[in-house]
Amino acid sequence: MSPAFHPRSIKAAALVGSGLASFARTRRADEVSILTFHGLSEGDGDPAILDWALHLPVEVFRSICCMLAKDYRVISMADLIEARGRGTTLPANSVVITFDDGYASNYELAYPILKEFDLHATLFVTTGFLDGDDMLWFQRVDLALGRTRKELLDWKINGKTLRLYLGTRELRQQSLMRLMPELKELTNTDLLAEVDRLEEALGVGEPEIRDLPKSLRPLTWEMAFDMTLSGHVDIGGHTHTHPILSRCNTMTMRAEIAACRERILAEIGELPLAFSYPNGGMEDFTRETLLLVREAGFRAACTTVSGRVNEDVSMFQLPRYGSPESVWEAEATVSGAFETLKDWRQNCVRAMSMI
Ligand SMILES: [Zn+2]
């Protein structure tokens, strides 16, 4: 299905077409929106992977950048950090573009578009992934379910048995969606052991990084350095191996954050200013994580909790919107139209209850 016909995009198109987005853009001009992207994809996607949610079609990203360049002011994380630190005002309708994980498609597909529209982005990279040491654990799960010859697997996890149907690509995608939330419940050590066991049970070995499908390949450090020299990109941290930090003990958490910072400093020649928490939900980091990130010298950190950045939010829990699926969704998001509509609905319900 084309992203343009996704129900959220249809709602967004109505908000843009009705003028609500431009109304909200004026009313909420002093709030900052941060957008999260991951990889980008070309054509109809790569049949070698099951989960396409993290790989936005490049033409959608291009149309979003075109809209942002025309009607918004794209600023860097450094601009946001400096303005909040000094108490200065940011330009009206400021937007920050971010990418998580560190995919090669950030360089191959996103970077030329950023240059074309003279926009800036922050890339939050998983440094061990760029080092070429390890692929990300969720990539291994995707490839194991996608490559196995088995058609059925009964998998015991978290005290239950999941019957994973693997007979068709669609069934494999559904099985992946059922398995992932269960895996995210495990401690980091148990999760990695579980992925090993899963590969064994499915009869697939751990893939080498060079065998990764094109869309899953990491950036190289050369690509990252090249982009930072242009001034269109800065590099932020996203841990060393992408564990969910709340599922790690203190020693691992500290080591993941510190190694990430050190590798970026060594390869880019600058300390990263900002960090993003893997998975990024409120349950995916703890108060201790915030302290360790600050202690490591980061000056801001992003979640994946939707919301707008205003004076009230902590610089170590910056809300971010997920990747929009269409230019309408992007516009309804950054303008604040979705929130404005929600506020109106709540006010309406309140007013009706008083009648
Ligand atoms: Zn990530």
Short mmCIF file of C-alpha atoms and ligand atoms in Angstrom, two decimals:
data_model
loop_
_atom_site.label_atom_id
_atom_site.label_comp_id
_atom_site.label_asym_id
_atom_site.label_seq_id
_atom_site.Cartn_x
_atom_site.Cartn_y
_atom_site.Cartn_z
CA MET A 1 0.00 0.00 0.00
CA SER A 2 1.29 3.44 -0.85
CA PRO A 3 2.11 5.51 2.26
CA ALA A 4 -0.05 8.28 0.75
CA PHE A 5 -3.15 6.16 1.49
CA HIS A 6 -2.33 5.34 5.10
CA PRO A 7 -5.23 6.48 7.36
CA ARG A 8 -2.95 8.82 9.34
CA SER A 9 -1.83 10.42 6.07
CA ILE A 10 -5.44 10.88 4.96
CA LYS A 11 -6.24 12.62 8.26
CA ALA A 12 -3.08 14.71 7.87
CA ALA A 13 -4.02 15.67 4.30
CA ALA A 14 -7.40 16.88 5.61
CA LEU A 15 -5.68 18.96 8.31
CA VAL A 16 -3.36 20.53 5.72
CA GLY A 17 -6.13 21.01 3.11
CA SER A 18 -8.54 22.57 5.61
CA GLY A 19 -6.03 25.23 6.60
CA LEU A 20 -5.67 23.91 10.17
CA ALA A 21 -1.97 23.19 9.62
CA SER A 22 -1.22 26.76 8.57
CA PHE A 23 -3.34 28.08 11.48
CA ALA A 24 -1.41 25.85 13.92
CA ARG A 25 1.91 26.84 12.32
CA THR A 26 1.22 30.48 13.23
CA ARG A 27 -0.19 29.75 16.69
CA ARG A 28 2.56 27.34 17.73
CA ALA A 29 5.50 29.03 16.01
CA ASP A 30 7.64 29.18 19.15
CA GLU A 31 7.57 25.40 19.72
CA VAL A 32 10.34 23.25 18.20
CA SER A 33 9.59 19.92 16.50
CA ILE A 34 12.18 17.16 16.27
CA LEU A 35 11.64 14.52 13.58
CA THR A 36 13.10 10.99 13.75
CA PHE A 37 14.14 9.06 10.65
CA HIS A 38 16.18 5.85 10.36
CA GLY A 39 17.16 4.53 6.93
CA LEU A 40 15.80 5.49 3.51
CA SER A 41 14.86 3.09 0.73
CA GLU A 42 14.66 3.17 -3.04
CA GLY A 43 11.98 1.67 -5.25
CA ASP A 44 9.63 -0.88 -3.77
CA GLY A 45 11.99 -1.92 -1.01
CA ASP A 46 14.25 -4.87 -0.49
CA PRO A 47 12.55 -8.31 -0.36
CA ALA A 48 15.50 -9.47 1.75
CA ILE A 49 14.12 -7.80 4.87
CA LEU A 50 10.75 -8.19 6.59
CA ASP A 51 10.32 -4.92 8.49
CA TRP A 52 10.25 -1.86 6.25
CA ALA A 53 8.92 0.53 8.89
CA LEU A 54 12.36 2.01 9.56
CA HIS A 55 13.21 2.67 5.90
CA LEU A 56 11.23 5.59 4.44
CA PRO A 57 11.05 5.83 0.63
CA VAL A 58 13.58 8.42 -0.51
CA GLU A 59 11.04 10.35 -2.58
CA VAL A 60 8.89 10.89 0.53
CA PHE A 61 11.93 12.20 2.42
CA ARG A 62 12.69 14.53 -0.50
CA SER A 63 9.15 15.97 -0.51
CA ILE A 64 9.34 16.47 3.28
CA CYS A 65 12.65 18.35 2.93
CA CYS A 66 11.15 20.49 0.14
CA MET A 67 8.22 21.44 2.42
CA LEU A 68 10.51 22.12 5.40
CA ALA A 69 12.87 24.29 3.34
CA LYS A 70 9.91 26.36 2.09
CA ASP A 71 7.83 26.89 5.23
CA TYR A 72 9.99 26.02 8.25
CA ARG A 73 13.39 26.78 9.68
CA VAL A 74 15.55 23.67 10.00
CA ILE A 75 18.04 24.17 12.83
CA SER A 76 20.75 21.90 14.26
CA MET A 77 20.76 20.20 17.67
CA ALA A 78 23.65 22.57 18.50
CA ASP A 79 21.37 25.57 17.78
CA LEU A 80 18.71 24.13 20.08
CA ILE A 81 21.22 23.35 22.85
CA GLU A 82 22.79 26.80 22.63
CA ALA A 83 19.47 28.63 22.64
CA ARG A 84 18.23 26.69 25.65
CA GLY A 85 21.56 27.18 27.46
CA ARG A 86 21.63 30.94 26.88
CA GLY A 87 17.92 31.54 27.10
CA THR A 88 17.82 33.04 23.60
CA THR A 89 14.92 32.74 21.19
CA LEU A 90 14.99 30.37 18.24
CA PRO A 91 13.58 31.27 14.82
CA ALA A 92 9.81 30.77 14.45
CA ASN A 93 8.75 27.27 13.34
CA SER A 94 12.09 25.62 14.05
CA VAL A 95 12.46 21.93 13.16
CA VAL A 96 15.34 19.53 13.91
CA ILE A 97 15.91 16.56 11.56
CA THR A 98 17.45 13.46 13.17
CA PHE A 99 18.35 9.96 12.00
CA ASP A 100 18.91 7.01 14.36
CA ASP A 101 21.20 3.93 14.12
CA GLY A 102 23.63 5.01 11.36
CA TYR A 103 22.60 3.42 8.05
CA ALA A 104 24.66 3.86 4.87
CA SER A 105 21.48 5.15 3.20
CA ASN A 106 21.83 8.28 5.34
CA TYR A 107 24.90 9.09 3.25
CA GLU A 108 23.82 7.60 -0.07
CA LEU A 109 20.23 8.86 -0.18
CA ALA A 110 19.57 11.47 2.54
CA TYR A 111 22.78 13.51 2.38
CA PRO A 112 22.39 14.61 -1.29
CA ILE A 113 18.87 15.84 -0.44
CA LEU A 114 20.06 17.71 2.66
CA LYS A 115 22.65 19.45 0.47
CA GLU A 116 20.12 20.18 -2.28
CA PHE A 117 17.80 22.00 0.14
CA ASP A 118 20.62 23.35 2.31
CA LEU A 119 19.30 21.62 5.44
CA HIS A 120 20.99 20.23 8.53
CA ALA A 121 20.54 16.87 10.26
CA THR A 122 21.87 15.09 13.33
CA LEU A 123 22.79 11.41 12.86
CA PHE A 124 22.65 9.42 16.10
CA VAL A 125 25.00 6.53 15.38
CA THR A 126 25.49 3.12 17.00
CA THR A 127 29.26 3.16 17.03
CA GLY A 128 29.91 -0.63 17.11
CA PHE A 129 27.69 -0.93 14.03
CA LEU A 130 29.85 1.64 12.18
CA ASP A 131 32.98 -0.16 13.39
CA GLY A 132 31.69 -3.20 11.52
CA ASP A 133 31.89 -5.39 14.64
CA ASP A 134 28.28 -6.33 15.07
CA MET A 135 25.03 -5.90 13.28
CA LEU A 136 22.11 -4.64 15.34
CA TRP A 137 20.28 -7.37 17.27
CA PHE A 138 16.90 -6.61 15.68
CA GLN A 139 18.45 -6.95 12.22
CA ARG A 140 19.57 -10.48 13.16
CA VAL A 141 16.02 -11.35 14.21
CA ASP A 142 14.56 -9.94 10.98
CA LEU A 143 17.04 -11.88 8.84
CA ALA A 144 16.65 -15.11 10.84
CA LEU A 145 12.87 -15.11 10.37
CA GLY A 146 13.25 -14.00 6.74
CA ARG A 147 15.92 -16.55 5.75
CA THR A 148 14.89 -19.70 7.58
CA ARG A 149 13.61 -22.71 5.66
CA LYS A 150 11.32 -23.62 8.55
CA GLU A 151 7.62 -22.96 8.16
CA LEU A 152 6.67 -23.14 11.84
CA LEU A 153 8.39 -22.61 15.17
CA ASP A 154 6.94 -22.88 18.68
CA TRP A 155 9.02 -20.45 20.71
CA LYS A 156 8.95 -20.30 24.51
CA ILE A 157 9.55 -16.81 25.81
CA ASN A 158 8.49 -14.87 28.92
CA GLY A 159 6.52 -17.84 30.26
CA LYS A 160 4.43 -18.31 27.11
CA THR A 161 4.73 -20.21 23.86
CA LEU A 162 4.49 -18.19 20.66
CA ARG A 163 3.49 -20.20 17.59
CA LEU A 164 5.47 -18.47 14.85
CA TYR A 165 4.07 -19.18 11.36
CA LEU A 166 6.73 -18.77 8.68
CA GLY A 167 5.13 -20.26 5.57
CA THR A 168 4.84 -17.00 3.61
CA ARG A 169 6.52 -13.61 3.68
CA GLU A 170 3.38 -12.07 5.17
CA LEU A 171 3.26 -14.70 7.94
CA ARG A 172 6.95 -14.09 8.67
CA GLN A 173 6.25 -10.36 8.99
CA GLN A 174 3.38 -11.06 11.41
CA SER A 175 5.56 -13.44 13.42
CA LEU A 176 8.30 -10.80 13.63
CA MET A 177 5.79 -8.24 14.93
CA ARG A 178 4.66 -10.70 17.64
CA LEU A 179 8.17 -11.70 18.66
CA MET A 180 9.79 -8.25 18.90
CA PRO A 181 7.85 -6.88 21.90
CA GLU A 182 8.62 -10.11 23.80
CA LEU A 183 12.35 -9.81 23.06
CA LYS A 184 12.37 -6.20 24.24
CA GLU A 185 11.14 -7.38 27.67
CA LEU A 186 14.37 -9.35 28.27
CA THR A 187 17.49 -8.07 29.98
CA ASN A 188 20.22 -7.21 27.50
CA THR A 189 22.28 -10.33 28.33
CA ASP A 190 19.24 -12.61 27.99
CA LEU A 191 18.20 -10.90 24.77
CA LEU A 192 21.53 -11.53 23.07
CA ALA A 193 21.52 -15.19 24.21
CA GLU A 194 17.92 -15.50 22.98
CA VAL A 195 18.86 -14.20 19.52
CA ASP A 196 21.69 -16.79 19.37
CA ARG A 197 19.23 -19.55 20.31
CA LEU A 198 16.66 -18.31 17.81
CA GLU A 199 19.17 -18.39 14.94
CA GLU A 200 20.14 -21.91 15.94
CA ALA A 201 16.53 -23.09 16.15
CA LEU A 202 15.77 -21.55 12.76
CA GLY A 203 18.86 -23.13 11.20
CA VAL A 204 20.48 -19.84 10.16
CA GLY A 205 23.90 -18.66 11.27
CA GLU A 206 24.67 -15.14 12.48
CA PRO A 207 25.10 -13.13 9.28
CA GLU A 208 28.32 -11.23 8.60
CA ILE A 209 28.02 -7.47 8.26
CA ARG A 210 29.17 -7.75 4.62
CA ASP A 211 26.23 -10.10 3.92
CA LEU A 212 23.67 -7.55 5.09
CA PRO A 213 21.01 -6.50 2.57
CA LYS A 214 21.85 -3.07 1.12
CA SER A 215 19.27 -1.15 3.14
CA LEU A 216 20.59 -2.50 6.46
CA ARG A 217 24.26 -1.69 5.90
CA PRO A 218 25.98 0.72 8.29
CA LEU A 219 27.57 4.02 7.46
CA THR A 220 31.33 3.90 7.32
CA TRP A 221 33.27 6.34 9.49
CA GLU A 222 34.60 7.90 6.27
CA MET A 223 31.05 8.66 5.15
CA ALA A 224 30.21 10.12 8.57
CA PHE A 225 33.35 12.29 8.63
CA ASP A 226 32.76 13.47 5.07
CA MET A 227 29.25 14.60 5.96
CA THR A 228 30.35 16.50 9.07
CA LEU A 229 32.93 18.43 7.01
CA SER A 230 30.13 19.74 4.80
CA GLY A 231 28.40 21.40 7.75
CA HIS A 232 25.09 19.72 6.85
CA VAL A 233 25.44 16.93 9.38
CA ASP A 234 26.58 16.44 12.94
CA ILE A 235 27.09 13.11 14.66
CA GLY A 236 25.37 12.24 17.92
CA GLY A 237 25.51 9.10 20.07
CA HIS A 238 23.11 6.12 20.12
CA THR A 239 25.22 3.71 22.28
CA HIS A 240 27.87 1.28 21.06
CA THR A 241 25.75 -1.85 20.40
CA HIS A 242 22.13 -0.60 20.64
CA PRO A 243 20.91 -2.26 23.85
CA ILE A 244 17.76 -0.97 25.50
CA LEU A 245 19.52 0.87 28.32
CA SER A 246 16.92 0.24 31.02
CA ARG A 247 17.55 -3.50 30.48
CA CYS A 248 21.30 -3.15 31.21
CA ASN A 249 23.12 -3.12 34.53
CA THR A 250 24.92 0.07 35.56
CA MET A 251 28.33 -1.11 34.38
CA THR A 252 27.08 -2.01 30.89
CA MET A 253 25.05 1.17 30.64
CA ARG A 254 28.07 3.31 31.53
CA ALA A 255 30.33 1.36 29.13
CA GLU A 256 27.83 1.63 26.24
CA ILE A 257 27.53 5.42 26.65
CA ALA A 258 31.26 6.00 27.22
CA ALA A 259 32.42 3.77 24.31
CA CYS A 260 30.00 5.53 21.99
CA ARG A 261 31.31 8.95 22.98
CA GLU A 262 34.97 7.86 22.67
CA ARG A 263 34.53 6.25 19.24
CA ILE A 264 32.83 9.37 17.87
CA LEU A 265 35.58 11.58 19.28
CA ALA A 266 38.27 9.32 17.78
CA GLU A 267 36.70 9.11 14.32
CA ILE A 268 35.10 12.53 13.90
CA GLY A 269 37.52 14.58 16.00
CA GLU A 270 34.73 16.26 17.97
CA LEU A 271 32.80 15.33 21.08
CA PRO A 272 29.18 14.55 20.28
CA LEU A 273 26.75 17.04 21.80
CA ALA A 274 23.59 14.97 21.75
CA PHE A 275 22.46 11.41 22.41
CA SER A 276 19.36 9.40 21.59
CA TYR A 277 18.13 6.47 23.69
CA PRO A 278 17.73 3.17 21.75
CA ASN A 279 14.04 2.34 21.37
CA GLY A 280 13.48 5.68 23.13
CA GLY A 281 10.24 5.08 25.05
CA MET A 282 9.85 6.22 28.66
CA GLU A 283 10.39 2.63 29.81
CA ASP A 284 13.61 2.28 27.79
CA PHE A 285 15.80 4.48 29.98
CA THR A 286 15.99 5.26 33.70
CA ARG A 287 16.94 8.21 35.88
CA GLU A 288 20.39 6.61 36.15
CA THR A 289 20.65 6.57 32.34
CA LEU A 290 20.01 10.33 32.24
CA LEU A 291 22.72 10.90 34.86
CA LEU A 292 25.23 8.72 33.00
CA VAL A 293 24.53 10.44 29.69
CA ARG A 294 25.05 13.83 31.32
CA GLU A 295 28.13 12.60 33.18
CA ALA A 296 29.62 11.44 29.84
CA GLY A 297 29.48 15.04 28.60
CA PHE A 298 26.40 14.96 26.38
CA ARG A 299 24.37 18.15 26.62
CA ALA A 300 21.04 16.85 25.37
CA ALA A 301 19.29 13.54 24.78
CA CYS A 302 16.27 12.59 22.69
CA THR A 303 13.50 10.08 23.38
CA THR A 304 11.02 8.74 20.83
CA VAL A 305 8.07 10.01 22.84
CA SER A 306 5.94 12.22 20.59
CA GLY A 307 5.63 15.85 21.54
CA ARG A 308 6.79 19.40 20.99
CA VAL A 309 9.85 21.02 22.52
CA ASN A 310 8.95 24.00 24.66
CA GLU A 311 10.44 25.63 27.76
CA ASP A 312 8.99 22.93 30.02
CA VAL A 313 10.77 19.87 28.61
CA SER A 314 14.06 18.54 29.94
CA MET A 315 17.06 18.72 27.61
CA PHE A 316 17.73 15.07 28.55
CA GLN A 317 14.23 13.91 27.65
CA LEU A 318 13.59 15.81 24.43
CA PRO A 319 10.44 14.52 22.73
CA ARG A 320 10.68 13.48 19.09
CA TYR A 321 8.10 12.61 16.47
CA GLY A 322 8.42 9.31 14.63
CA SER A 323 9.09 9.23 10.93
CA PRO A 324 6.14 10.72 8.99
CA GLU A 325 4.88 8.45 6.22
CA SER A 326 3.97 11.26 3.84
CA VAL A 327 4.59 14.97 3.32
CA TRP A 328 1.07 15.69 4.66
CA GLU A 329 1.79 13.80 7.84
CA ALA A 330 5.08 15.70 8.18
CA GLU A 331 3.30 19.04 7.74
CA ALA A 332 0.45 18.19 10.13
CA THR A 333 3.13 17.08 12.63
CA VAL A 334 5.61 19.96 12.53
CA SER A 335 2.87 22.62 12.33
CA GLY A 336 1.28 21.29 15.53
CA ALA A 337 -2.03 20.58 13.73
CA PHE A 338 -2.41 17.13 15.31
CA GLU A 339 -2.04 18.63 18.81
CA THR A 340 -4.30 21.58 18.00
CA LEU A 341 -7.02 19.20 16.83
CA LYS A 342 -6.60 17.12 19.99
CA ASP A 343 -6.85 20.24 22.19
CA TRP A 344 -10.01 21.36 20.38
CA ARG A 345 -11.58 17.92 20.79
CA GLN A 346 -10.84 17.93 24.52
CA ASN A 347 -12.23 21.46 24.89
CA CYS A 348 -15.35 20.41 22.99
CA VAL A 349 -15.88 17.37 25.23
CA ARG A 350 -15.39 19.58 28.30
CA ALA A 351 -17.81 22.22 27.01
CA MET A 352 -20.43 19.59 26.10
CA SER A 353 -20.20 18.04 29.57
CA MET A 354 -21.08 21.45 31.08
CA ILE A 355 -24.30 21.77 29.04
ZN ZN B 1 17.96 2.85 17.20
#
